[in-house]
Amino acid sequence: MIFSNTSNYMLKYQKAKAKLVEYDIPQKDYPKFPLNSNELSYPVVYILSRYAESVIENNIADMEEFSPHLVAASQYFDAAVGANDRAEYDVDFLLSGAASYFLSDDFGSAKVLCSEYFARINPETNVPQKIMGNLLGYLLLNRDFHISEDTPYGEKVCRSLLAYYNTGKGAEEIQNLLSEYRKVIYENDAPMEIYYVDILCAIVTVALSKSSWSLLPRYSELDQSLWSDYLKSPKAPRMLWPAQQLIGEKGVLRGQSAIVQLPTGVGKTKSIELIIRSSFASDRATTAIIVAPLRALCNEIANDMISAFGDEVLVNQFSDVLEEDFSLDLFLSLKSKILICTPEKLSYIIHHQADFLDEIGLYIFDEGHMFDDGSRGAIYELLISEIRGHISWGEQIILLSAVLSNAEQIQKWLLGEAGVLASDPKIKATPKMIGFASQTKDIHYYSNDSAQEDFYVPRSIEVIALQKRPREKKQRYFPELTDAKDIAIYYANKLCKNGGAAIFANRTSTVLTVINRIIELRDRGHDLAEIKGNSDGEEMNRLAQLMSDYYGEQHPYTIACYLGVVPHYSNLPNGLRLAVEHACRNKALRLIVCTSTLAQGVNIPIKYLFMTSFMVARNSMQIRSFQNLMGRTARSGMYTEGSVIVTDPRLFDNRNNRINGGNLRWNDCTKMFDSSASEPCGSSILSLVQDIVIDYQAGFIGSEVAKFIIENYGKNDCFNQLISELSSALLERYPSKTNNNIAELVSFRKHTMEAIENHLCFVFSNDENTDRQAIASEICKETLAYFMANDDEKALLERIFDIIALKISEFDHSQLKNYARTMIGIDLSLQIEKWIAENHLTQQNYTNEQLVKILISFFLETHTLKKEIGCFADICQMWLDGCSFVEMHECTSLPIADLEDICSKSISYELSFFVGNIIDIIEINDEDIVNPLPNLLLLQRRLKYGVKTETAVSVCEKIFNDRFLANLLADKIGHDAIEANSIVGVMKSHKEDILDILSAYPTYFSERVQWICKD
């Protein structure tokens, strides 16, 4: 056996030694390892050498024999450098490790070690080693490929390689030259040169077999000349990574529709680019649309596409304001186009311009597991169903997800026989080490088996007495060994010098708790020096400046910036989130305290994730959400390994305790790390007929709830009555369960019903003479819900669609056209119609102040706020006036967290959306005295962004979305009414003044202006 059990133990010990160095454990505290892991050097060198020989000789049997052990070899070389006990061999270990990772198809980890190799390169490197290092640097790091002139054959090999990657020609000549070069090196009989020349030959063989020049024309079935200009550019990949090879082999690059189910960080962005390029090059499409669930993710994708395509194509990111900022005139451009938007925005566009879809040839849905994501899941499912019915044989649809455990089921529904599933369990994300903190001050690491500990790091915590406050008698210590947040802060400070760190907080209030504790530690004399010292002080000062503008100088978030710590959560102002993510990517900060928002596709480089809890609000986190969150750690090409550290010591310490349920909590926790245990993607529409679960003890039968809705749907108070009846029934059975979420669960069903209702209005409005009942039945049967349902559930779903169609049948075609545009249910549309007439919106000239006042009053009549707020109108006005949260707090005395929630959700989203509904209902005719639409449209956008003028709106939509800086720049420009199409030109004319203002703020904004204003 090449790699025995003893070898596996040696590898664990080598990794343990690297971890001990990582944690700065003194050598005197090292465990007594029963085996000398250094002795593993010989077997791994043998494995790498023999595998290289088998590649050169195309010996399939030997390749299959040695291939499984390459990963172990690469991990050993990696850990040997980390162990820091044989520094004289580090260069060889790094290059050998990079080669092992490369030959085992882990190009991301090869890239990391290769980068480290160039940081430590030895000037006495032998020639084959030098050529190999230069080649890996060229292939993986985009470094210049230096011609080695030390030997004639070495020079010929280098020149032929460079010629091939510039032209795509000469692969056979390279192999012949390599064969001759290898013979010459063997004749010299220098062992290290022989070792490296074999690896060099194997790397070249593998690189050529995966070369973009070779594979892209083959996978796309396009002539090489159509790829040539791209492949000569520095942006092109010189090889295809395994994920890109997979989509090629599955036919996606030649137009095959597909579900792409691959882990986070394996080259998704480059895959999307290649899919689009092949679609454009083949003339299958001139317009591609990428749909992503979050505005932040849309921003990131837009930046990636602009970076990839430059001026070759038009990249247009629609704003997420539900207004008509799109036009088919866009398609008159000769350029190919990439459009980027959220699902809600695409639904809105289609409902306003049904023929929009006729121009789309390629649909790409990112994070495509959102069909069961609350009420928005219904909109997403109906959108996909609509597109699915619209697609002809020549159009392509791609749905991507890292956490789609039932991908085959989704594929059958979405694509049937016309599509494929692109998934491969052999393609894995960068490995994660799972650590569990203990009150013993040790940390215990696991990898693949939750029943088998790999190793532990002893005495990794030093408890320190804190300074007492005046008149304080009790001695305080840090970290408190029972406090998960304390332990997370301690380890973050200890480890952040090795890479980015994130402390997970299960709710926004916990983010503030963690940050307050960090400030308290500073005040008590404890120096978290590593966090601050490994951050860029100037950038942190800039972040603090913007944080202060929003929250005030004395707010914990502002103070924390000076300590090297920042928050990240959904309600954080958009500009601050963008600035934080940019600073993380540029390694200007090392610690963020975050909620699960980070799991939703945001790409930032984190090496350590500290889990203080697995709860979100009152519920346990979904496994797939955690898997997505865990995927943020150790991005491919940035780190060779990530660490997820569970800092609640009770989980590990009580894992064998059956009496108090410690073993059950341990099993629930370890299940989180098992991707095969991830929940399948469901359907929000299907949940209409499924059981309502209150908690582990209480719930209601789904079919009974569905029947109640069916029988009472025509009544105005249907859902209020349902809440009342369910609450009474629950209280009767369980008198103690007064604090339940029945209203929230019923509200979800109401919104889902309204989404179906609006979609049916849209479909019916496209054909005046359609049989509405029959069409509703067909639409029902096309949903994912119906596809996944059992027979009883299918019957109930058909009845639900039928009663909705029956309700809609009361309205004529012109009414339905209007209601379809609103993206809301008919009942609210009718209320809006009545309100417009009663307030004479097209007959009376309202001032902006009057308009805002009556709109807010109507909004409060028709919407239920999470909290009763008497000063809601005042907050809205302050939001429109550009006031900061600290100013709002001083005026209202409301907690800043509540103000964030009100502004982000109730005003920026719900009220802005509601104004859009009103705009959609208003019909202008010749008898009207005034046209309120221009004022309403501007007000809608100002509510969305929280800014004072149209100029500031334009800054948010075209430059960057930060309300404070948008208002500041608009004031500097000095014109209130600059439209979005003109703002870039105006910015260019004020560029120097604007950059001067932005110099005090995070560099994201200056860089964005520099890029926007480039010639």
PDB file of C-alpha atoms in Angstrom, residues 125-223:
ATOM      1  CA  THR A 125      16.980  27.287  -8.285  1.00  0.00           C
ATOM      2  CA  ASN A 126      17.906  24.656 -10.890  1.00  0.00           C
ATOM      3  CA  VAL A 127      16.827  25.201 -14.493  1.00  0.00           C
ATOM      4  CA  PRO A 128      13.916  22.703 -14.763  1.00  0.00           C
ATOM      5  CA  GLN A 129      12.629  23.999 -11.425  1.00  0.00           C
ATOM      6  CA  LYS A 130      12.871  27.597 -12.667  1.00  0.00           C
ATOM      7  CA  ILE A 131      11.034  26.795 -15.912  1.00  0.00           C
ATOM      8  CA  MET A 132       8.345  24.897 -13.993  1.00  0.00           C
ATOM      9  CA  GLY A 133       7.843  27.775 -11.546  1.00  0.00           C
ATOM     10  CA  ASN A 134       7.668  30.317 -14.381  1.00  0.00           C
ATOM     11  CA  LEU A 135       5.160  28.167 -16.267  1.00  0.00           C
ATOM     12  CA  LEU A 136       2.889  27.773 -13.220  1.00  0.00           C
ATOM     13  CA  GLY A 137       3.153  31.516 -12.584  1.00  0.00           C
ATOM     14  CA  TYR A 138       2.166  32.175 -16.203  1.00  0.00           C
ATOM     15  CA  LEU A 139      -0.749  29.693 -16.167  1.00  0.00           C
ATOM     16  CA  LEU A 140      -2.132  30.463 -12.716  1.00  0.00           C
ATOM     17  CA  LEU A 141      -1.033  33.957 -11.745  1.00  0.00           C
ATOM     18  CA  ASN A 142      -0.940  35.661 -15.154  1.00  0.00           C
ATOM     19  CA  ARG A 143       2.735  36.499 -14.619  1.00  0.00           C
ATOM     20  CA  ASP A 144       5.021  37.157 -17.563  1.00  0.00           C
ATOM     21  CA  PHE A 145       6.628  33.963 -18.831  1.00  0.00           C
ATOM     22  CA  HIS A 146      10.379  34.546 -18.693  1.00  0.00           C
ATOM     23  CA  ILE A 147      12.475  32.692 -21.242  1.00  0.00           C
ATOM     24  CA  SER A 148      15.135  30.585 -19.531  1.00  0.00           C
ATOM     25  CA  GLU A 149      18.346  30.931 -21.547  1.00  0.00           C
ATOM     26  CA  ASP A 150      20.471  28.743 -19.260  1.00  0.00           C
ATOM     27  CA  THR A 151      20.369  25.771 -21.642  1.00  0.00           C
ATOM     28  CA  PRO A 152      19.569  25.557 -25.370  1.00  0.00           C
ATOM     29  CA  TYR A 153      16.816  22.972 -24.965  1.00  0.00           C
ATOM     30  CA  GLY A 154      15.321  24.772 -21.981  1.00  0.00           C
ATOM     31  CA  GLU A 155      15.175  27.973 -24.029  1.00  0.00           C
ATOM     32  CA  LYS A 156      13.533  26.147 -26.961  1.00  0.00           C
ATOM     33  CA  VAL A 157      10.892  24.658 -24.636  1.00  0.00           C
ATOM     34  CA  CYS A 158      10.103  28.103 -23.184  1.00  0.00           C
ATOM     35  CA  ARG A 159       9.848  29.779 -26.591  1.00  0.00           C
ATOM     36  CA  SER A 160       7.608  27.037 -27.988  1.00  0.00           C
ATOM     37  CA  LEU A 161       5.297  27.262 -24.954  1.00  0.00           C
ATOM     38  CA  LEU A 162       5.021  31.040 -25.284  1.00  0.00           C
ATOM     39  CA  ALA A 163       4.334  30.714 -29.006  1.00  0.00           C
ATOM     40  CA  TYR A 164       1.585  28.169 -28.351  1.00  0.00           C
ATOM     41  CA  TYR A 165      -0.232  30.358 -25.821  1.00  0.00           C
ATOM     42  CA  ASN A 166      -0.040  33.305 -28.245  1.00  0.00           C
ATOM     43  CA  THR A 167      -1.303  31.412 -31.306  1.00  0.00           C
ATOM     44  CA  GLY A 168      -2.804  28.070 -30.243  1.00  0.00           C
ATOM     45  CA  LYS A 169      -0.381  26.268 -32.544  1.00  0.00           C
ATOM     46  CA  GLY A 170       2.620  24.004 -32.005  1.00  0.00           C
ATOM     47  CA  ALA A 171       1.443  21.589 -29.279  1.00  0.00           C
ATOM     48  CA  GLU A 172       3.142  18.608 -30.960  1.00  0.00           C
ATOM     49  CA  GLU A 173       6.424  20.479 -31.265  1.00  0.00           C
ATOM     50  CA  ILE A 174       6.330  21.241 -27.522  1.00  0.00           C
ATOM     51  CA  GLN A 175       6.007  17.552 -26.662  1.00  0.00           C
ATOM     52  CA  ASN A 176       8.931  16.656 -28.935  1.00  0.00           C
ATOM     53  CA  LEU A 177      11.123  19.388 -27.455  1.00  0.00           C
ATOM     54  CA  LEU A 178      10.200  18.309 -23.940  1.00  0.00           C
ATOM     55  CA  SER A 179      11.173  14.734 -24.714  1.00  0.00           C
ATOM     56  CA  GLU A 180      14.594  15.881 -25.933  1.00  0.00           C
ATOM     57  CA  TYR A 181      15.036  18.217 -22.981  1.00  0.00           C
ATOM     58  CA  ARG A 182      14.181  15.396 -20.558  1.00  0.00           C
ATOM     59  CA  LYS A 183      16.828  13.176 -22.133  1.00  0.00           C
ATOM     60  CA  VAL A 184      19.465  15.881 -21.724  1.00  0.00           C
ATOM     61  CA  ILE A 185      18.594  16.386 -18.050  1.00  0.00           C
ATOM     62  CA  TYR A 186      18.658  12.628 -17.386  1.00  0.00           C
ATOM     63  CA  GLU A 187      22.136  12.453 -18.947  1.00  0.00           C
ATOM     64  CA  ASN A 188      23.349  15.092 -16.452  1.00  0.00           C
ATOM     65  CA  ASP A 189      22.336  12.688 -13.657  1.00  0.00           C
ATOM     66  CA  ALA A 190      21.456  15.469 -11.179  1.00  0.00           C
ATOM     67  CA  PRO A 191      18.676  14.027  -8.947  1.00  0.00           C
ATOM     68  CA  MET A 192      16.842  17.322  -8.234  1.00  0.00           C
ATOM     69  CA  GLU A 193      16.907  18.315 -11.903  1.00  0.00           C
ATOM     70  CA  ILE A 194      15.531  14.891 -12.864  1.00  0.00           C
ATOM     71  CA  TYR A 195      12.817  15.251 -10.196  1.00  0.00           C
ATOM     72  CA  TYR A 196      11.731  18.646 -11.517  1.00  0.00           C
ATOM     73  CA  VAL A 197      12.014  17.904 -15.237  1.00  0.00           C
ATOM     74  CA  ASP A 198       9.592  14.997 -14.842  1.00  0.00           C
ATOM     75  CA  ILE A 199       7.108  17.181 -12.994  1.00  0.00           C
ATOM     76  CA  LEU A 200       7.586  19.929 -15.604  1.00  0.00           C
ATOM     77  CA  CYS A 201       6.822  17.494 -18.437  1.00  0.00           C
ATOM     78  CA  ALA A 202       3.716  16.227 -16.626  1.00  0.00           C
ATOM     79  CA  ILE A 203       2.467  19.769 -15.960  1.00  0.00           C
ATOM     80  CA  VAL A 204       2.945  20.748 -19.620  1.00  0.00           C
ATOM     81  CA  THR A 205       1.120  17.598 -20.758  1.00  0.00           C
ATOM     82  CA  VAL A 206      -1.815  18.298 -18.427  1.00  0.00           C
ATOM     83  CA  ALA A 207      -1.850  22.035 -19.236  1.00  0.00           C
ATOM     84  CA  LEU A 208      -1.994  21.352 -22.977  1.00  0.00           C
ATOM     85  CA  SER A 209      -4.790  18.802 -22.510  1.00  0.00           C
ATOM     86  CA  LYS A 210      -6.834  21.442 -20.652  1.00  0.00           C
ATOM     87  CA  SER A 211      -5.760  24.382 -22.805  1.00  0.00           C
ATOM     88  CA  SER A 212      -8.431  26.950 -23.684  1.00  0.00           C
ATOM     89  CA  TRP A 213      -7.076  27.030 -27.261  1.00  0.00           C
ATOM     90  CA  SER A 214      -7.931  23.357 -27.559  1.00  0.00           C
ATOM     91  CA  LEU A 215     -11.058  22.950 -25.434  1.00  0.00           C
ATOM     92  CA  LEU A 216     -13.128  26.069 -26.137  1.00  0.00           C
ATOM     93  CA  PRO A 217     -13.444  25.451 -29.902  1.00  0.00           C
ATOM     94  CA  ARG A 218     -14.188  21.772 -29.255  1.00  0.00           C
ATOM     95  CA  TYR A 219     -16.784  22.346 -26.525  1.00  0.00           C
ATOM     96  CA  SER A 220     -18.516  25.184 -28.381  1.00  0.00           C
ATOM     97  CA  GLU A 221     -18.255  23.539 -31.829  1.00  0.00           C
ATOM     98  CA  LEU A 222     -16.983  26.864 -33.157  1.00  0.00           C
ATOM     99  CA  ASP A 223     -13.953  27.483 -35.307  1.00  0.00           C
TER     100      ASP A 223
END
